[in-house]
């Protein structure tokens, strides 16, 4: 449980880095069900950067098996 | 009787019929040499107006500077606006006009390439059975692929629905609301659409091109568009639309058997297939595309693409010229040296990285670089990942060593 919370915080921090780099406002809360594109407004370039950042922090390529759409799907991949 | 819808743009709240298009096109008094507009519809009226008068029209990919506009001179012909609404398709198909499209040249400045209508129509299929097709326009009409969609739709008097520039929610709603049946986009565009977890049963045909389409992407497309026939195409601004495939292996059709070759692992096409302006200036028999291919079968020739044009970075189907971006970076006073390169990325095919040697006492970050470049470059051209380095390695001939 503690590990999941840590990972959720990590993903939130990375998403806020992505948003900040393009001059957008940070988000405060994300949930496993939060949609990367639909809810957070990320475009394909943002997703590409997100993937690079997650991989550099966790060593895991979360898009290796295809597109991920929610925060929860990222957590599943980095929890293993 | 309600008139057939020609164009719908949810961003502008614009709805125009074929009658409107006809009226708007003949109302244009003179055809400019070059044209650019923020409005998809204005661009398309200008295209129709120019071609129906056999004129030449250069299309900017983005708003040109005065200096750029003065640099290229094109010729306009006299006007003959006597075409009728019902003759629109025939008039366009028989037009002697040419359209100029800019490509990111592999060295230095973007090149202007003129296409005859004949080249632009090479892939168009006109038939009664296409009469009720509804096209989703994922490209801007000044993009070569956008022109292909424009012609396919207008020659069959289909409705075009603007999808370019819409956010994912708007895109999904627009496709569903208008019952889009045909959609053509880059693999990157399709991956984003597939991530919305929506199924689009109205779509019967999906085409992708501009980048290598991986088997994973094909799987995602088949899930998202369960009723669609899938087609992968190879086209470029220099050659136009050339090959189609159902998966990732392209069979060279019999009519191109003598015109398409593989030379040292690189796809080469006969000069007769090139855009008209290149055809006249190209002195070799075969034009090398720079695209690396694997020969799957020899006779008839079947190929699979391994990597697209050398040096150019392909971000979601859009070509980024590293030299151009480096030149702009080097204008920044904080930067001593810079190298731009693409790295493969599962979302956009490739993503642009930069290695930068900064001046002592400065503290560069990617946010600052993106802010500075945003007024000079398109969003997809701006590097997204920054590495601060001590030096940029060079080749023995002194050129920046390229990374891929």
XYZ file of C-alpha atoms in Angstrom:
484
model
C 0.000 0.000 0.000
C 2.770 2.396 1.001
C 4.594 1.519 -2.217
C 1.475 2.315 -4.291
C 1.115 5.702 -2.587
C 4.779 6.441 -3.229
C 4.368 5.505 -6.881
C 1.239 7.625 -7.235
C 3.140 10.604 -5.820
C 6.002 9.907 -8.188
C 3.658 9.867 -11.206
C 1.960 13.055 -10.007
C 5.356 14.761 -9.733
C 6.331 13.622 -13.235
C 3.024 14.778 -14.733
C 3.515 18.166 -13.103
C 7.007 18.366 -14.590
C 5.530 17.700 -18.019
C 2.837 20.332 -17.501
C 5.317 22.878 -16.114
C 7.712 22.472 -19.030
C 5.022 23.660 -21.395
C 3.923 26.474 -19.092
C 0.721 24.820 -17.867
C -0.593 24.751 -14.325
C 0.165 21.875 -12.000
C -2.523 19.401 -10.973
C -3.020 18.693 -7.264
C -4.653 15.291 -7.161
C -4.698 12.342 -9.518
C -6.435 8.995 -9.107
C -5.776 5.639 -10.722
C -8.830 6.264 -12.934
C -7.555 9.656 -14.161
C -7.280 9.649 -17.967
C -3.963 10.998 -19.233
C -5.460 12.466 -22.391
C -9.102 13.065 -21.516
C -8.676 14.400 -17.959
C -5.187 15.881 -17.900
C -5.236 17.205 -21.467
C -1.913 15.641 -22.425
C -1.170 15.436 -26.143
C 0.964 12.847 -27.901
C 4.187 14.826 -27.389
C 3.405 15.146 -23.668
C 2.826 11.398 -23.478
C 6.120 10.804 -25.271
C 7.940 12.950 -22.675
C 6.043 11.321 -19.821
C 7.223 7.934 -21.024
C 10.859 9.121 -21.122
C 10.641 10.549 -17.603
C 8.945 7.488 -16.101
C 11.536 5.262 -17.720
C 14.442 7.363 -16.435
C 13.077 7.222 -12.851
C 11.878 3.603 -12.756
C 13.747 1.885 -15.583
C 10.402 0.661 -16.932
C 9.065 1.471 -20.403
C 5.385 1.733 -19.568
C 4.381 1.958 -23.233
C 6.288 -1.176 -24.229
C 3.099 -3.243 -24.679
C 1.040 -0.500 -26.312
C -0.632 2.695 -25.238
C -1.582 3.340 -21.638
C -4.570 5.548 -21.012
C -4.920 5.960 -17.245
C -2.703 6.667 -14.250
C -3.713 3.259 -12.893
C -2.253 1.507 -15.946
C 1.096 3.219 -15.355
C 1.008 2.186 -11.679
C 0.300 -1.438 -12.601
C 3.388 -1.486 -14.822
C 5.756 0.102 -12.315
C 4.418 -1.837 -9.307
C 5.685 -5.172 -10.580
C -33.826 19.960 -51.124
C -31.072 20.341 -48.604
C -27.666 20.800 -50.149
C -24.893 18.335 -49.666
C -22.571 19.244 -46.828
C -19.035 19.920 -47.988
C -17.253 20.925 -44.832
C -17.804 20.996 -41.116
C -15.348 22.622 -38.719
C -16.218 22.267 -35.023
C -13.491 24.752 -34.035
C -14.997 27.545 -36.092
C -18.570 26.295 -35.781
C -18.582 26.365 -39.583
C -20.906 24.407 -41.849
C -20.679 24.888 -45.627
C -22.396 23.127 -48.503
C -20.989 22.368 -51.946
C -23.055 25.296 -53.237
C -21.355 27.591 -50.709
C -17.943 26.345 -51.773
C -18.730 27.010 -55.424
C -20.070 30.488 -54.700
C -17.177 31.374 -52.412
C -14.598 30.124 -54.922
C -15.908 32.109 -57.894
C -16.200 35.204 -55.728
C -12.426 35.322 -55.282
C -11.232 38.064 -57.636
C -7.555 37.173 -58.036
C -5.395 34.235 -57.075
C -2.381 35.163 -54.970
C 1.018 33.618 -55.630
C 1.181 32.231 -52.121
C -1.485 31.692 -49.581
C -1.754 30.814 -45.945
C -4.723 30.955 -43.633
C -5.675 29.840 -40.166
C -9.000 28.715 -41.531
C -9.145 25.287 -43.142
C -12.173 26.351 -45.150
C -10.550 29.524 -46.528
C -7.630 27.425 -47.687
C -9.907 25.008 -49.456
C -11.857 27.774 -51.242
C -8.559 29.193 -52.452
C -7.473 25.751 -53.689
C -10.686 25.355 -55.675
C -10.509 28.904 -57.015
C -6.905 28.463 -58.159
C -7.235 25.042 -59.757
C -10.489 25.805 -61.550
C -8.688 28.740 -63.175
C -5.603 26.671 -64.014
C -3.525 28.916 -61.763
C -0.455 28.154 -59.723
C -0.728 28.540 -55.996
C 1.972 28.037 -53.388
C 0.763 26.933 -50.001
C 2.645 27.901 -46.895
C 2.760 25.377 -44.115
C 2.773 28.217 -41.657
C 2.490 31.973 -41.778
C 5.403 33.166 -43.972
C 7.683 36.050 -43.172
C 7.786 38.879 -45.737
C 11.347 37.898 -46.636
C 10.353 34.296 -47.323
C 7.433 35.382 -49.452
C 9.665 37.636 -51.567
C 12.158 34.865 -52.124
C 10.045 32.660 -54.330
C 8.244 33.927 -57.373
C 5.383 32.054 -58.945
C 3.301 32.774 -62.010
C -0.449 33.343 -61.967
C -2.516 32.672 -65.083
C -5.521 34.564 -66.353
C -8.795 33.616 -64.753
C -11.550 31.524 -66.286
C -14.213 31.270 -63.606
C -16.859 29.706 -65.866
C -17.102 26.399 -64.093
C -20.428 25.164 -62.771
C -21.205 23.706 -59.405
C -21.985 20.271 -60.866
C -18.770 20.315 -62.908
C -16.575 21.025 -59.923
C -14.986 17.579 -59.742
C -14.347 17.346 -63.492
C -12.939 20.879 -63.558
C -10.535 20.148 -60.741
C -9.461 16.809 -62.179
C -8.646 18.368 -65.560
C -6.986 21.455 -64.118
C -3.654 22.510 -65.581
C -2.915 24.362 -62.360
C -0.168 23.396 -59.981
C 0.108 23.504 -56.222
C 3.309 24.294 -54.403
C 3.922 22.498 -51.126
C 6.861 23.024 -48.807
C 8.904 20.131 -47.580
C 11.592 20.086 -44.933
C 14.590 19.566 -47.229
C 17.213 17.187 -45.942
C 19.718 20.008 -45.935
C 19.008 23.539 -44.857
C 15.898 25.444 -45.892
C 12.482 24.006 -46.664
C 12.068 23.285 -50.362
C 9.085 24.367 -52.413
C 7.865 21.490 -54.551
C 5.310 21.999 -57.300
C 2.813 19.277 -58.042
C 0.563 18.926 -61.056
C -2.987 17.959 -60.238
C -2.269 14.649 -61.949
C 0.292 13.723 -59.251
C -2.015 14.840 -56.476
C -4.810 12.666 -57.852
C -2.667 9.561 -58.250
C -4.223 7.917 -55.204
C -7.751 9.313 -55.570
C -10.514 6.779 -56.182
C -13.624 8.215 -57.789
C -16.660 5.972 -57.914
C -20.376 6.042 -57.188
C -19.836 3.694 -54.255
C -17.837 6.452 -52.543
C -20.749 8.897 -52.818
C -21.735 8.673 -49.148
C -18.255 8.588 -47.630
C -17.635 11.057 -44.802
C -13.988 11.987 -44.398
C -12.284 12.965 -41.171
C -9.538 15.491 -42.004
C -6.738 14.854 -39.513
C -4.155 16.807 -41.522
C -4.086 20.479 -42.328
C -4.836 21.074 -46.036
C -1.400 22.595 -46.708
C 0.166 19.305 -45.665
C 0.694 16.994 -48.637
C -1.394 14.264 -47.008
C -4.133 16.828 -46.289
C -4.330 17.623 -50.000
C -4.792 13.934 -50.792
C -7.766 13.726 -48.454
C -9.173 16.985 -49.798
C -9.121 15.698 -53.397
C -10.486 12.276 -52.548
C -13.409 13.916 -50.753
C -14.180 16.675 -53.220
C -14.003 14.456 -56.319
C -16.631 12.191 -54.794
C -18.622 15.127 -53.387
C -18.116 13.827 -49.855
C -18.405 15.678 -46.586
C -15.130 16.641 -44.939
C -15.073 16.934 -41.171
C -12.235 18.807 -39.549
C -10.405 16.727 -36.930
C -7.025 18.471 -37.095
C -6.289 20.553 -34.012
C -9.173 19.144 -31.963
C -8.541 17.819 -28.486
C -9.231 14.105 -27.914
C -12.708 14.651 -26.464
C -13.762 16.933 -29.326
C -12.290 14.451 -31.812
C -14.229 11.535 -30.374
C -17.510 13.505 -30.235
C -17.054 14.849 -33.765
C -16.369 11.447 -35.315
C -19.423 9.966 -33.582
C -21.733 12.913 -34.285
C -20.960 13.116 -38.003
C -20.689 9.388 -38.601
C -17.217 9.678 -40.120
C -16.618 6.662 -42.376
C -13.086 7.324 -43.645
C -10.104 8.499 -41.690
C -6.488 8.902 -42.716
C -3.775 9.877 -40.251
C -0.281 9.220 -39.025
C 0.337 6.204 -36.768
C 0.952 8.699 -33.929
C -2.448 10.305 -34.459
C -4.083 6.878 -34.482
C -2.309 5.795 -31.286
C -3.683 8.843 -29.506
C -7.170 8.175 -30.842
C -6.928 4.520 -29.795
C -6.036 5.601 -26.262
C -9.467 7.204 -25.802
C -10.829 3.654 -25.329
C -13.782 4.462 -27.573
C -14.908 2.254 -30.414
C -15.882 3.908 -33.699
C -18.209 1.506 -35.521
C -19.134 4.023 -38.264
C -15.589 4.042 -39.645
C -15.185 1.604 -42.539
C -11.741 2.577 -43.788
C -8.613 3.614 -41.889
C -5.401 4.620 -43.671
C -2.101 5.421 -42.031
C 1.084 6.835 -43.507
C 3.998 9.188 -42.939
C 5.782 6.971 -40.443
C 6.522 3.331 -39.912
C 3.426 1.654 -38.525
C 4.258 -1.007 -35.962
C 2.211 -4.219 -35.562
C 1.141 -2.962 -32.086
C -0.355 0.144 -33.641
C -2.222 -1.998 -36.174
C -3.664 -4.072 -33.315
C -4.834 -0.907 -31.532
C -6.444 0.399 -34.728
C -8.295 -2.855 -35.358
C -9.716 -2.733 -31.824
C -10.748 0.929 -32.028
C -12.229 0.658 -35.530
C -13.794 -2.828 -35.485
C -15.617 -2.398 -38.818
C -12.780 -0.780 -40.747
C -10.567 -2.050 -43.525
C -7.015 -1.056 -42.729
C -4.510 0.347 -45.193
C -0.909 1.425 -44.723
C 0.435 3.823 -47.363
C 3.796 5.190 -48.366
C 3.833 8.740 -49.674
C 6.185 11.691 -49.506
C 6.127 15.320 -50.548
C 8.728 14.584 -53.236
C 7.091 11.512 -54.755
C 3.445 11.807 -53.830
C 1.369 8.765 -53.005
C 3.214 5.663 -54.165
C 2.483 2.382 -52.374
C -0.188 0.795 -50.205
C -0.165 -2.288 -48.014
C -2.521 -4.113 -45.698
C 0.181 -4.736 -43.122
C 3.835 -3.659 -43.028
C 4.957 -5.350 -46.296
C 4.539 -3.304 -49.457
C 4.206 -5.154 -52.763
C 5.345 -3.054 -55.723
C 2.480 -3.034 -58.257
C 3.208 -4.278 -61.790
C 2.861 -0.811 -63.311
C 5.742 0.453 -61.144
C 7.932 -2.613 -61.626
C 10.497 -0.676 -63.667
C 10.195 2.531 -61.653
C 10.796 1.338 -58.100
C 14.106 -0.227 -57.064
C 16.101 -0.948 -53.951
C 19.650 0.434 -54.229
C 22.031 -0.410 -51.372
C 19.082 -1.049 -49.084
C 17.500 2.291 -49.955
C 14.213 2.829 -51.776
C 14.748 4.571 -55.123
C 12.070 5.738 -57.558
C 12.368 6.652 -61.217
C 12.405 10.381 -61.900
C 9.228 10.073 -63.962
C 7.304 9.540 -60.701
C 8.626 12.696 -59.033
C 6.744 15.940 -58.452
C 6.849 18.092 -61.607
C 9.318 20.668 -60.274
C 11.771 17.974 -59.179
C 11.308 15.970 -62.344
C 12.701 18.824 -64.444
C 15.690 19.499 -62.237
C 16.683 15.972 -61.279
C 19.421 14.639 -63.545
C 19.799 11.067 -62.261
C 17.617 8.267 -63.573
C 16.550 7.206 -60.062
C 15.771 9.413 -57.084
C 16.956 8.048 -53.753
C 14.325 8.548 -51.080
C 16.665 8.081 -48.118
C 14.264 5.487 -46.718
C 15.928 2.226 -45.718
C 14.038 -0.916 -46.700
C 14.363 -4.651 -46.345
C 13.643 -6.751 -49.445
C 11.117 -9.378 -48.381
C 10.674 -10.895 -51.854
C 12.329 -10.190 -55.218
C 9.903 -10.925 -58.027
C 7.478 -9.284 -57.678
C 9.296 -6.924 -55.353
C 7.988 -6.785 -51.784
C 9.617 -4.452 -49.250
C 9.357 -3.548 -45.599
C 10.476 -0.138 -44.287
C 13.223 -0.172 -41.706
C 13.824 3.524 -41.187
C 12.598 6.647 -42.857
C 14.735 9.356 -44.434
C 18.180 9.638 -42.874
C 18.940 12.516 -40.548
C 15.417 13.879 -40.586
C 13.668 13.226 -37.302
C 10.129 11.931 -37.688
C 7.963 13.118 -34.812
C 4.477 11.740 -35.210
C 4.701 11.877 -39.004
C 6.123 15.398 -39.077
C 9.690 15.826 -40.300
C 12.100 17.797 -38.157
C 15.291 19.041 -39.727
C 17.964 18.887 -36.998
C 20.182 21.414 -38.781
C 17.459 24.022 -38.769
C 16.725 23.600 -35.053
C 20.438 23.653 -34.183
C 20.928 26.888 -36.118
C 18.183 28.566 -34.108
C 19.492 27.229 -30.792
C 22.955 28.564 -31.582
C 21.522 32.056 -31.836
C 20.837 31.922 -28.082
C 23.615 33.687 -26.227
C 23.687 31.084 -23.436
C 24.547 28.292 -25.866
C 28.043 27.354 -27.018
C 27.192 24.264 -29.047
C 24.110 22.174 -29.707
C 23.156 18.893 -31.277
C 19.630 17.821 -32.122
C 18.699 14.204 -32.620
C 15.736 11.880 -32.540
C 15.320 8.911 -30.262
C 12.754 6.252 -30.864
C 9.664 6.610 -28.739
C 6.651 4.294 -28.545
C 4.170 7.190 -28.592
C 5.383 9.498 -31.374
C 7.744 7.183 -33.272
C 10.627 9.500 -32.500
C 11.092 12.345 -30.022
C 13.493 15.258 -30.406
C 16.363 15.483 -27.907
C 19.044 18.144 -27.608
C 22.551 18.002 -26.219
C 23.712 21.450 -25.255
C 27.004 22.925 -24.146
C 26.061 26.017 -22.157
C 28.200 29.059 -21.382
C 29.745 29.150 -17.945
C 27.535 30.780 -15.351
C 24.235 30.058 -17.139
C 21.559 27.616 -16.025
C 19.526 26.425 -18.979
C 16.510 24.182 -18.659
C 14.078 22.658 -21.136
C 11.259 25.012 -20.155
C 13.343 28.075 -21.020
C 14.459 26.550 -24.314
C 10.913 25.676 -25.279
C 9.714 29.192 -24.429
C 12.437 30.760 -26.568
C 11.835 28.493 -29.551
C 8.053 28.628 -29.494
C 7.872 31.739 -31.681
C 10.318 30.348 -34.240
C 9.402 26.696 -34.656
C 6.357 24.488 -34.862
C 5.500 22.672 -31.645
C 6.646 19.281 -32.987
C 10.046 20.746 -33.985
C 10.935 21.945 -30.488
C 13.179 19.576 -28.533
C 11.495 17.986 -25.514
C 14.420 16.455 -23.693
C 17.581 18.365 -22.759
C 20.963 16.958 -21.826
C 23.594 19.420 -20.659
C 26.971 18.145 -21.847
C 30.637 19.201 -21.776
C 31.192 18.816 -25.525
C 29.471 17.643 -28.710
C 31.311 14.819 -30.453
C 32.106 15.264 -34.148
C 32.911 12.886 -37.016
C 36.381 12.770 -38.569
C 35.177 15.225 -41.220
C 34.244 17.672 -38.485
C 30.485 17.274 -38.786
C 28.303 16.837 -35.758
C 28.044 13.129 -35.090
C 24.402 12.246 -35.574
C 22.600 10.006 -33.163
C 19.563 7.953 -34.035
